[in-house]
Amino acid sequence: MDAQDCQAAASPEPPGPPARSCVAAWWDMVDRNLRYFPHSCSMLGRKIAALYDSFTSKSLKEHVSLPLIDMLIYFNFFKAPFLVDLKKPELKIPHTVNFYLRVEPGVMLGIWHTVPSCRGEDAKGKDCCWYEAALRDGNPIIVYLHGSAEHRAASHRLKLVKVLSDGGFHVLSVDYRGFGDSTGKPTEEGLTTDAICVYEWTKARSGITPVCLWGHSLGTGVATNAAKVLEEKGCPVDAIVLEAPFTNMWVASINYPLLKIYRNIPGFLRTLMDALRKDKIVFPNDENVKFLSSPLLILHGEDDRTVPLEYGKKLYEIARNAYRNKERVKMVIFPPGFQHNLLCKSPTLLITVRDFLSKQWS
């Protein structure tokens, strides 16, 4: 096959007209787009009008869907800090091990166990079995139930864990189902089950060492839910610490920063309450504390704007009125400067907690 035959084989289509210059082709494209521009604007206008009609034709209740409510309450999709290997806690905080606890089929919780700083040297190079056995060493244990969004490696949570570890506490930092690398989907019932499971797992391994449930913000609702169930089972929690608590989620959601901007929309609050009821999101701290007998310490910052101080005060009043032993309930208000997440920076936090628990456990 000669060169002419090769060219014919490689170009089966008949030769077309000579190629036009790039500049001429470019101007043709511009001309076509300019002629199409009014048409595309018209199409865009029709799409916007259709979306507007679709939005206004539906009731507010149809727009406030259950997935949206779940997203706003739990905010678990925001898995910050990003690029953190939750299987390697030693990169973020010393003498800490990561492990997983199976709650039920399809639900595995990621947990960090930080031992007291006084045992830091002993913990070097040790595995999960050593950490588990260390729960019997007599140092008090805190099961930490965090608030919405982020996960167990969030900076303000790590600061609190370090303070507690330096103060002689074991800390189990739990990511509920759907948070961090824990599997499953968050629901109020599910988070409560998670907390009960971790508490009972810890109690089974702690011997006579006391175990305290510590809830922050959303976690206060999880803590009192779990404590109430355990109380009904005849196994009251050794102690409960509620940091920045609300009375119930219906009240707290009205003040929630992400929802504040919608409060003036006619019918929004009623629609929100209906959605919370339908999704069974209540976290009724104000009702739960009426059934508890465990030592209860409430901590609140004076300048907390996420969960205002008035909610903590109201909850304290309800609990104190309900408890037979009034000495088992205490509230401590921290001065301005710590807001919602940073009570861990207060120099009096640790001594406040230790003094309360030591008196209750003596």
mmCIF file of C-alpha atoms in Angstrom:
data_model
loop_
_atom_site.group_PDB
_atom_site.id
_atom_site.type_symbol
_atom_site.label_atom_id
_atom_site.label_comp_id
_atom_site.label_asym_id
_atom_site.label_seq_id
_atom_site.Cartn_x
_atom_site.Cartn_y
_atom_site.Cartn_z
ATOM 1 C CA MET A 1 0.000 0.000 0.000
ATOM 2 C CA ASP A 2 1.524 3.314 -1.080
ATOM 3 C CA ALA A 3 1.311 6.683 0.684
ATOM 4 C CA GLN A 4 -1.821 7.702 -1.230
ATOM 5 C CA ASP A 5 -3.607 4.499 -0.213
ATOM 6 C CA CYS A 6 -2.606 5.007 3.466
ATOM 7 C CA GLN A 7 -4.088 8.524 3.438
ATOM 8 C CA ALA A 8 -7.338 7.214 2.015
ATOM 9 C CA ALA A 9 -7.567 4.461 4.658
ATOM 10 C CA ALA A 10 -6.988 6.922 7.507
ATOM 11 C CA SER A 11 -9.593 9.358 6.193
ATOM 12 C CA PRO A 12 -12.650 7.358 5.173
ATOM 13 C CA GLU A 13 -14.838 10.487 4.855
ATOM 14 C CA PRO A 14 -14.665 12.415 1.585
ATOM 15 C CA PRO A 15 -12.580 15.550 1.775
ATOM 16 C CA GLY A 16 -14.546 18.648 2.829
ATOM 17 C CA PRO A 17 -14.128 22.289 1.976
ATOM 18 C CA PRO A 18 -10.924 24.036 3.017
ATOM 19 C CA ALA A 19 -10.739 24.809 6.760
ATOM 20 C CA ARG A 20 -11.786 28.333 7.768
ATOM 21 C CA SER A 21 -9.539 30.476 9.912
ATOM 22 C CA CYS A 22 -9.813 30.229 13.720
ATOM 23 C CA VAL A 23 -10.729 33.889 13.945
ATOM 24 C CA ALA A 24 -13.659 33.506 11.573
ATOM 25 C CA ALA A 25 -14.906 30.432 13.492
ATOM 26 C CA TRP A 26 -14.647 32.337 16.792
ATOM 27 C CA TRP A 27 -16.723 35.236 15.451
ATOM 28 C CA ASP A 28 -19.359 32.789 14.219
ATOM 29 C CA MET A 29 -19.610 31.327 17.735
ATOM 30 C CA VAL A 30 -19.970 34.800 19.284
ATOM 31 C CA ASP A 31 -22.670 35.689 16.765
ATOM 32 C CA ARG A 32 -24.650 32.521 17.533
ATOM 33 C CA ASN A 33 -24.439 33.119 21.303
ATOM 34 C CA LEU A 34 -25.521 36.729 21.002
ATOM 35 C CA ARG A 35 -28.530 35.678 18.942
ATOM 36 C CA TYR A 36 -29.350 32.998 21.558
ATOM 37 C CA PHE A 37 -28.898 35.338 24.560
ATOM 38 C CA PRO A 38 -32.461 36.799 24.642
ATOM 39 C CA HIS A 39 -33.842 33.280 24.325
ATOM 40 C CA SER A 40 -31.671 31.977 27.238
ATOM 41 C CA CYS A 41 -32.718 34.929 29.417
ATOM 42 C CA SER A 42 -36.326 34.128 28.662
ATOM 43 C CA MET A 43 -35.784 30.484 29.625
ATOM 44 C CA LEU A 44 -34.069 31.513 32.872
ATOM 45 C CA GLY A 45 -36.930 33.844 33.696
ATOM 46 C CA ARG A 46 -39.459 31.076 33.141
ATOM 47 C CA LYS A 47 -37.474 28.722 35.411
ATOM 48 C CA ILE A 48 -37.327 31.321 38.200
ATOM 49 C CA ALA A 49 -41.040 31.961 37.867
ATOM 50 C CA ALA A 50 -41.755 28.214 38.000
ATOM 51 C CA LEU A 51 -39.620 27.819 41.148
ATOM 52 C CA TYR A 52 -41.374 30.782 42.765
ATOM 53 C CA ASP A 53 -44.793 29.353 41.946
ATOM 54 C CA SER A 54 -43.734 25.968 43.315
ATOM 55 C CA PHE A 55 -42.479 27.538 46.553
ATOM 56 C CA THR A 56 -45.485 29.784 47.159
ATOM 57 C CA SER A 57 -47.994 27.070 46.282
ATOM 58 C CA LYS A 58 -46.789 24.922 49.195
ATOM 59 C CA SER A 59 -47.528 25.578 52.831
ATOM 60 C CA LEU A 60 -44.780 26.516 55.262
ATOM 61 C CA LYS A 61 -45.303 23.139 56.913
ATOM 62 C CA GLU A 62 -44.331 21.373 53.677
ATOM 63 C CA HIS A 63 -41.055 23.314 53.523
ATOM 64 C CA VAL A 64 -40.084 22.575 57.142
ATOM 65 C CA SER A 65 -39.374 18.916 56.472
ATOM 66 C CA LEU A 66 -38.191 16.364 59.013
ATOM 67 C CA PRO A 67 -34.746 15.974 57.392
ATOM 68 C CA LEU A 68 -34.294 19.748 57.648
ATOM 69 C CA ILE A 69 -35.221 19.693 61.343
ATOM 70 C CA ASP A 70 -32.796 16.833 61.981
ATOM 71 C CA MET A 71 -30.068 18.755 60.173
ATOM 72 C CA LEU A 72 -30.631 21.919 62.212
ATOM 73 C CA ILE A 73 -30.880 20.164 65.592
ATOM 74 C CA TYR A 74 -28.017 17.693 65.282
ATOM 75 C CA PHE A 75 -25.869 19.391 62.613
ATOM 76 C CA ASN A 76 -23.925 16.113 62.489
ATOM 77 C CA PHE A 77 -23.120 16.526 58.788
ATOM 78 C CA PHE A 78 -20.624 19.237 59.820
ATOM 79 C CA LYS A 79 -17.762 16.887 60.665
ATOM 80 C CA ALA A 80 -15.174 19.452 61.683
ATOM 81 C CA PRO A 81 -12.305 19.598 62.333
ATOM 82 C CA PHE A 82 -11.632 18.088 58.945
ATOM 83 C CA LEU A 83 -8.715 15.868 57.935
ATOM 84 C CA VAL A 84 -8.428 14.422 61.438
ATOM 85 C CA ASP A 85 -7.732 10.711 61.734
ATOM 86 C CA LEU A 86 -10.077 9.772 64.572
ATOM 87 C CA LYS A 87 -8.326 6.417 64.851
ATOM 88 C CA LYS A 88 -5.161 8.205 65.980
ATOM 89 C CA PRO A 89 -6.138 10.407 68.963
ATOM 90 C CA GLU A 90 -2.521 10.593 70.131
ATOM 91 C CA LEU A 91 -1.959 13.128 67.351
ATOM 92 C CA LYS A 92 -4.409 15.502 69.100
ATOM 93 C CA ILE A 93 -4.254 14.647 72.804
ATOM 94 C CA PRO A 94 -1.807 12.535 74.865
ATOM 95 C CA HIS A 95 -2.442 9.242 76.752
ATOM 96 C CA THR A 96 -5.596 8.582 74.781
ATOM 97 C CA VAL A 97 -6.773 5.514 72.895
ATOM 98 C CA ASN A 98 -9.505 5.119 70.283
ATOM 99 C CA PHE A 99 -11.970 2.231 70.346
ATOM 100 C CA TYR A 100 -15.386 1.319 68.984
ATOM 101 C CA LEU A 101 -18.446 0.082 70.812
ATOM 102 C CA ARG A 102 -21.268 -1.760 69.073
ATOM 103 C CA VAL A 103 -24.650 -0.574 70.371
ATOM 104 C CA GLU A 104 -26.950 -2.466 68.024
ATOM 105 C CA PRO A 105 -26.849 -3.794 64.455
ATOM 106 C CA GLY A 106 -25.663 -0.998 62.175
ATOM 107 C CA VAL A 107 -24.566 1.294 65.013
ATOM 108 C CA MET A 108 -20.903 1.450 66.035
ATOM 109 C CA LEU A 109 -19.738 4.320 68.246
ATOM 110 C CA GLY A 110 -16.296 5.897 68.060
ATOM 111 C CA ILE A 111 -14.912 6.711 71.533
ATOM 112 C CA TRP A 112 -11.696 8.234 72.866
ATOM 113 C CA HIS A 113 -10.554 7.149 76.320
ATOM 114 C CA THR A 114 -8.196 9.635 77.961
ATOM 115 C CA VAL A 115 -6.645 8.500 81.225
ATOM 116 C CA PRO A 116 -5.700 10.905 84.049
ATOM 117 C CA SER A 117 -2.483 12.800 83.354
ATOM 118 C CA CYS A 118 -0.940 11.203 86.441
ATOM 119 C CA ARG A 119 -1.060 7.912 84.539
ATOM 120 C CA GLY A 120 0.337 9.349 81.315
ATOM 121 C CA GLU A 121 3.728 7.659 81.628
ATOM 122 C CA ASP A 122 2.126 4.295 82.399
ATOM 123 C CA ALA A 123 -0.086 4.612 79.324
ATOM 124 C CA LYS A 124 2.746 4.979 76.804
ATOM 125 C CA GLY A 125 2.674 2.209 74.246
ATOM 126 C CA LYS A 126 -0.290 0.476 75.873
ATOM 127 C CA ASP A 127 -3.226 -1.048 73.982
ATOM 128 C CA CYS A 128 -6.990 -0.901 74.483
ATOM 129 C CA CYS A 129 -6.924 -3.767 76.995
ATOM 130 C CA TRP A 130 -4.642 -1.798 79.313
ATOM 131 C CA TYR A 131 -6.860 1.287 79.054
ATOM 132 C CA GLU A 132 -9.968 -0.767 79.770
ATOM 133 C CA ALA A 133 -8.367 -2.309 82.854
ATOM 134 C CA ALA A 134 -7.274 1.174 83.995
ATOM 135 C CA LEU A 135 -10.932 2.090 84.583
ATOM 136 C CA ARG A 136 -10.634 0.192 87.881
ATOM 137 C CA ASP A 137 -7.737 2.276 89.201
ATOM 138 C CA GLY A 138 -9.941 4.359 91.528
ATOM 139 C CA ASN A 139 -9.749 7.610 89.576
ATOM 140 C CA PRO A 140 -13.286 8.921 88.841
ATOM 141 C CA ILE A 141 -14.662 8.500 85.337
ATOM 142 C CA ILE A 142 -16.571 10.956 83.150
ATOM 143 C CA VAL A 143 -18.615 9.904 80.124
ATOM 144 C CA TYR A 144 -18.619 13.079 78.036
ATOM 145 C CA LEU A 145 -21.687 13.698 75.851
ATOM 146 C CA HIS A 146 -20.988 16.601 73.507
ATOM 147 C CA GLY A 147 -23.289 19.107 71.842
ATOM 148 C CA SER A 148 -24.417 19.378 68.221
ATOM 149 C CA ALA A 149 -22.062 19.559 65.228
ATOM 150 C CA GLU A 150 -18.417 18.533 64.889
ATOM 151 C CA HIS A 151 -17.011 15.463 66.644
ATOM 152 C CA ARG A 152 -14.849 14.295 69.548
ATOM 153 C CA ALA A 153 -11.741 16.028 68.186
ATOM 154 C CA ALA A 154 -13.268 19.554 68.254
ATOM 155 C CA SER A 155 -10.818 21.951 69.889
ATOM 156 C CA HIS A 156 -13.085 23.151 72.724
ATOM 157 C CA ARG A 157 -13.908 19.541 73.598
ATOM 158 C CA LEU A 158 -10.247 18.583 73.681
ATOM 159 C CA LYS A 159 -9.524 21.537 75.979
ATOM 160 C CA LEU A 160 -12.150 20.337 78.438
ATOM 161 C CA VAL A 161 -10.871 16.757 78.293
ATOM 162 C CA LYS A 162 -7.335 17.966 79.016
ATOM 163 C CA VAL A 163 -8.539 19.993 82.026
ATOM 164 C CA LEU A 164 -10.408 16.989 83.404
ATOM 165 C CA SER A 165 -7.505 14.623 82.723
ATOM 166 C CA ASP A 166 -5.101 16.980 84.499
ATOM 167 C CA GLY A 167 -7.572 16.979 87.382
ATOM 168 C CA GLY A 168 -7.398 13.213 87.807
ATOM 169 C CA PHE A 169 -10.389 12.037 85.748
ATOM 170 C CA HIS A 170 -10.717 9.333 83.138
ATOM 171 C CA VAL A 171 -12.723 10.782 80.224
ATOM 172 C CA LEU A 172 -14.635 8.778 77.640
ATOM 173 C CA SER A 173 -15.442 11.155 74.754
ATOM 174 C CA VAL A 174 -18.349 9.698 72.802
ATOM 175 C CA ASP A 175 -19.439 10.425 69.255
ATOM 176 C CA TYR A 176 -23.121 9.520 68.989
ATOM 177 C CA ARG A 177 -24.474 7.621 66.031
ATOM 178 C CA GLY A 178 -24.046 9.664 62.868
ATOM 179 C CA PHE A 179 -21.367 11.915 64.406
ATOM 180 C CA GLY A 180 -17.685 11.691 63.560
ATOM 181 C CA ASP A 181 -16.921 8.162 62.354
ATOM 182 C CA SER A 182 -19.797 6.579 64.287
ATOM 183 C CA THR A 183 -22.306 4.777 62.094
ATOM 184 C CA GLY A 184 -26.086 5.139 62.098
ATOM 185 C CA LYS A 185 -28.499 8.059 61.951
ATOM 186 C CA PRO A 186 -29.110 10.407 64.907
ATOM 187 C CA THR A 187 -32.499 10.424 66.612
ATOM 188 C CA GLU A 188 -33.377 11.366 70.173
ATOM 189 C CA GLU A 189 -34.103 7.763 71.071
ATOM 190 C CA GLY A 190 -30.911 6.618 69.352
ATOM 191 C CA LEU A 191 -28.651 9.112 71.131
ATOM 192 C CA THR A 192 -30.223 8.148 74.452
ATOM 193 C CA THR A 193 -29.562 4.478 73.733
ATOM 194 C CA ASP A 194 -25.947 5.320 72.872
ATOM 195 C CA ALA A 195 -25.392 7.105 76.191
ATOM 196 C CA ILE A 196 -26.962 4.276 78.205
ATOM 197 C CA CYS A 197 -24.839 1.704 76.393
ATOM 198 C CA VAL A 198 -21.577 3.562 77.056
ATOM 199 C CA TYR A 199 -22.491 4.195 80.708
ATOM 200 C CA GLU A 200 -23.386 0.552 81.355
ATOM 201 C CA TRP A 201 -20.274 -0.662 79.512
ATOM 202 C CA THR A 202 -18.152 1.620 81.686
ATOM 203 C CA LYS A 203 -19.863 0.654 84.953
ATOM 204 C CA ALA A 204 -19.315 -3.030 84.160
ATOM 205 C CA ARG A 205 -15.555 -2.380 83.996
ATOM 206 C CA SER A 206 -15.047 0.280 86.668
ATOM 207 C CA GLY A 207 -15.533 -1.782 89.815
ATOM 208 C CA ILE A 208 -16.367 0.582 92.667
ATOM 209 C CA THR A 209 -15.034 3.617 90.794
ATOM 210 C CA PRO A 210 -17.836 6.189 90.296
ATOM 211 C CA VAL A 211 -18.954 7.149 86.800
ATOM 212 C CA CYS A 212 -20.411 10.577 85.968
ATOM 213 C CA LEU A 213 -22.462 11.564 82.924
ATOM 214 C CA TRP A 214 -21.347 15.003 81.669
ATOM 215 C CA GLY A 215 -23.539 16.594 79.009
ATOM 216 C CA HIS A 216 -22.892 19.846 77.182
ATOM 217 C CA SER A 217 -25.661 21.756 75.348
ATOM 218 C CA LEU A 218 -27.493 19.119 73.249
ATOM 219 C CA GLY A 219 -25.653 16.548 75.361
ATOM 220 C CA THR A 220 -27.495 17.722 78.485
ATOM 221 C CA GLY A 221 -30.713 16.405 76.942
ATOM 222 C CA VAL A 222 -29.007 13.122 76.115
ATOM 223 C CA ALA A 223 -27.623 12.898 79.669
ATOM 224 C CA THR A 224 -30.933 13.447 81.469
ATOM 225 C CA ASN A 225 -32.772 11.148 79.064
ATOM 226 C CA ALA A 226 -30.262 8.391 79.812
ATOM 227 C CA ALA A 227 -30.242 9.122 83.538
ATOM 228 C CA LYS A 228 -34.026 8.873 83.707
ATOM 229 C CA VAL A 229 -34.050 5.483 81.973
ATOM 230 C CA LEU A 230 -31.315 4.195 84.280
ATOM 231 C CA GLU A 231 -33.190 5.544 87.308
ATOM 232 C CA GLU A 232 -36.313 3.666 86.208
ATOM 233 C CA LYS A 233 -34.212 0.503 85.880
ATOM 234 C CA GLY A 234 -33.134 0.890 89.498
ATOM 235 C CA CYS A 235 -29.562 1.892 88.570
ATOM 236 C CA PRO A 236 -29.300 5.649 89.214
ATOM 237 C CA VAL A 237 -26.296 7.377 87.674
ATOM 238 C CA ASP A 238 -23.446 8.074 90.111
ATOM 239 C CA ALA A 239 -23.559 11.788 89.206
ATOM 240 C CA ILE A 240 -24.649 14.158 86.439
ATOM 241 C CA VAL A 241 -23.000 17.375 85.256
ATOM 242 C CA LEU A 242 -25.027 19.575 82.903
ATOM 243 C CA GLU A 243 -23.013 22.276 81.137
ATOM 244 C CA ALA A 244 -25.086 24.996 79.441
ATOM 245 C CA PRO A 245 -28.401 23.116 79.708
ATOM 246 C CA PHE A 246 -31.776 24.105 78.267
ATOM 247 C CA THR A 247 -35.208 23.281 79.639
ATOM 248 C CA ASN A 248 -36.390 21.385 76.558
ATOM 249 C CA MET A 249 -35.643 21.415 72.851
ATOM 250 C CA TRP A 250 -38.881 23.199 71.967
ATOM 251 C CA VAL A 251 -37.828 26.202 74.029
ATOM 252 C CA ALA A 252 -34.155 25.985 73.085
ATOM 253 C CA SER A 253 -34.828 25.820 69.345
ATOM 254 C CA ILE A 254 -36.594 29.189 69.418
ATOM 255 C CA ASN A 255 -33.323 30.776 70.519
ATOM 256 C CA TYR A 256 -31.142 28.604 68.286
ATOM 257 C CA PRO A 257 -28.885 30.893 66.198
ATOM 258 C CA LEU A 258 -29.679 29.190 62.879
ATOM 259 C CA LEU A 259 -33.420 29.547 63.467
ATOM 260 C CA LYS A 260 -33.550 33.068 64.887
ATOM 261 C CA ILE A 261 -33.766 34.654 61.445
ATOM 262 C CA TYR A 262 -37.005 32.774 60.718
ATOM 263 C CA ARG A 263 -38.862 33.640 63.917
ATOM 264 C CA ASN A 264 -40.713 36.581 62.375
ATOM 265 C CA ILE A 265 -42.153 34.524 59.520
ATOM 266 C CA PRO A 266 -45.883 34.096 60.264
ATOM 267 C CA GLY A 267 -46.622 30.578 61.449
ATOM 268 C CA PHE A 268 -42.988 29.465 61.497
ATOM 269 C CA LEU A 269 -42.735 28.764 65.226
ATOM 270 C CA ARG A 270 -45.938 26.730 65.269
ATOM 271 C CA THR A 271 -44.782 24.799 62.219
ATOM 272 C CA LEU A 272 -41.408 24.183 63.861
ATOM 273 C CA MET A 273 -43.051 22.842 67.015
ATOM 274 C CA ASP A 274 -45.275 20.555 64.950
ATOM 275 C CA ALA A 275 -42.219 19.225 63.109
ATOM 276 C CA LEU A 276 -40.335 18.610 66.358
ATOM 277 C CA ARG A 277 -43.321 16.723 67.762
ATOM 278 C CA LYS A 278 -43.671 14.635 64.635
ATOM 279 C CA ASP A 279 -39.961 13.800 64.676
ATOM 280 C CA LYS A 280 -40.150 13.087 68.442
ATOM 281 C CA ILE A 281 -37.428 15.602 69.292
ATOM 282 C CA VAL A 282 -38.049 16.898 72.807
ATOM 283 C CA PHE A 283 -35.004 16.306 75.060
ATOM 284 C CA PRO A 284 -37.149 17.307 78.076
ATOM 285 C CA ASN A 285 -34.568 18.230 80.714
ATOM 286 C CA ASP A 286 -37.267 20.055 82.679
ATOM 287 C CA GLU A 287 -39.353 16.877 82.976
ATOM 288 C CA ASN A 288 -36.468 14.442 83.370
ATOM 289 C CA VAL A 289 -34.934 16.108 86.425
ATOM 290 C CA LYS A 290 -38.199 15.598 88.326
ATOM 291 C CA PHE A 291 -37.530 11.852 88.342
ATOM 292 C CA LEU A 292 -33.826 11.866 89.232
ATOM 293 C CA SER A 293 -32.071 11.271 92.532
ATOM 294 C CA SER A 294 -28.453 11.390 91.318
ATOM 295 C CA PRO A 295 -26.156 14.249 92.388
ATOM 296 C CA LEU A 296 -26.765 17.014 89.859
ATOM 297 C CA LEU A 297 -24.390 19.893 89.093
ATOM 298 C CA ILE A 298 -25.480 22.611 86.651
ATOM 299 C CA LEU A 299 -22.807 24.845 85.076
ATOM 300 C CA HIS A 300 -23.673 27.917 83.000
ATOM 301 C CA GLY A 301 -21.868 30.948 81.637
ATOM 302 C CA GLU A 302 -23.360 34.359 82.318
ATOM 303 C CA ASP A 303 -22.696 35.467 78.719
ATOM 304 C CA ASP A 304 -23.911 32.311 76.972
ATOM 305 C CA ARG A 305 -25.912 33.529 73.976
ATOM 306 C CA THR A 306 -26.521 30.134 72.407
ATOM 307 C CA VAL A 307 -28.352 28.720 75.431
ATOM 308 C CA PRO A 308 -29.154 31.741 77.626
ATOM 309 C CA LEU A 309 -28.484 31.598 81.356
ATOM 310 C CA GLU A 310 -32.197 31.908 82.131
ATOM 311 C CA TYR A 311 -32.733 28.355 80.847
ATOM 312 C CA GLY A 312 -30.123 26.971 83.220
ATOM 313 C CA LYS A 313 -31.621 28.889 86.142
ATOM 314 C CA LYS A 314 -35.097 27.633 85.324
ATOM 315 C CA LEU A 315 -33.877 24.047 85.153
ATOM 316 C CA TYR A 316 -32.109 24.439 88.492
ATOM 317 C CA GLU A 317 -35.305 25.710 90.129
ATOM 318 C CA ILE A 318 -37.292 22.773 88.768
ATOM 319 C CA ALA A 319 -34.694 20.245 89.919
ATOM 320 C CA ARG A 320 -34.279 21.765 93.375
ATOM 321 C CA ASN A 321 -38.041 21.785 93.919
ATOM 322 C CA ALA A 322 -38.307 18.155 92.797
ATOM 323 C CA TYR A 323 -35.332 16.665 94.691
ATOM 324 C CA ARG A 324 -36.014 15.429 98.208
ATOM 325 C CA ASN A 325 -32.365 15.915 99.145
ATOM 326 C CA LYS A 326 -31.716 19.536 98.181
ATOM 327 C CA GLU A 327 -27.988 19.179 98.830
ATOM 328 C CA ARG A 328 -27.754 16.916 95.813
ATOM 329 C CA VAL A 329 -28.533 19.797 93.437
ATOM 330 C CA LYS A 330 -26.179 22.703 92.830
ATOM 331 C CA MET A 331 -25.781 25.424 90.220
ATOM 332 C CA VAL A 332 -22.638 27.435 89.523
ATOM 333 C CA ILE A 333 -22.751 30.526 87.289
ATOM 334 C CA PHE A 334 -19.509 31.588 85.624
ATOM 335 C CA PRO A 335 -18.699 35.272 84.955
ATOM 336 C CA PRO A 336 -18.649 36.730 81.416
ATOM 337 C CA GLY A 337 -15.868 35.636 79.123
ATOM 338 C CA PHE A 338 -16.574 31.954 78.532
ATOM 339 C CA GLN A 339 -19.768 32.101 76.445
ATOM 340 C CA HIS A 340 -21.195 28.730 75.355
ATOM 341 C CA ASN A 341 -18.195 26.512 74.659
ATOM 342 C CA LEU A 342 -15.337 27.743 76.797
ATOM 343 C CA LEU A 343 -16.114 27.117 80.456
ATOM 344 C CA CYS A 344 -13.070 24.845 80.211
ATOM 345 C CA LYS A 345 -10.941 28.019 80.286
ATOM 346 C CA SER A 346 -12.254 29.065 83.683
ATOM 347 C CA PRO A 347 -9.631 28.563 86.411
ATOM 348 C CA THR A 348 -12.386 27.588 88.841
ATOM 349 C CA LEU A 349 -14.087 24.913 86.723
ATOM 350 C CA LEU A 350 -12.028 21.951 87.859
ATOM 351 C CA ILE A 351 -12.137 22.741 91.560
ATOM 352 C CA THR A 352 -15.894 23.380 91.315
ATOM 353 C CA VAL A 353 -16.490 19.940 89.802
ATOM 354 C CA ARG A 354 -14.077 18.090 92.084
ATOM 355 C CA ASP A 355 -15.453 19.689 95.243
ATOM 356 C CA PHE A 356 -19.036 18.858 94.324
ATOM 357 C CA LEU A 357 -18.337 15.249 93.340
ATOM 358 C CA SER A 358 -16.053 14.531 96.291
ATOM 359 C CA LYS A 359 -18.750 15.694 98.730
ATOM 360 C CA GLN A 360 -21.415 13.632 96.982
ATOM 361 C CA TRP A 361 -19.253 10.513 96.774
ATOM 362 C CA SER A 362 -17.737 10.709 100.261
#
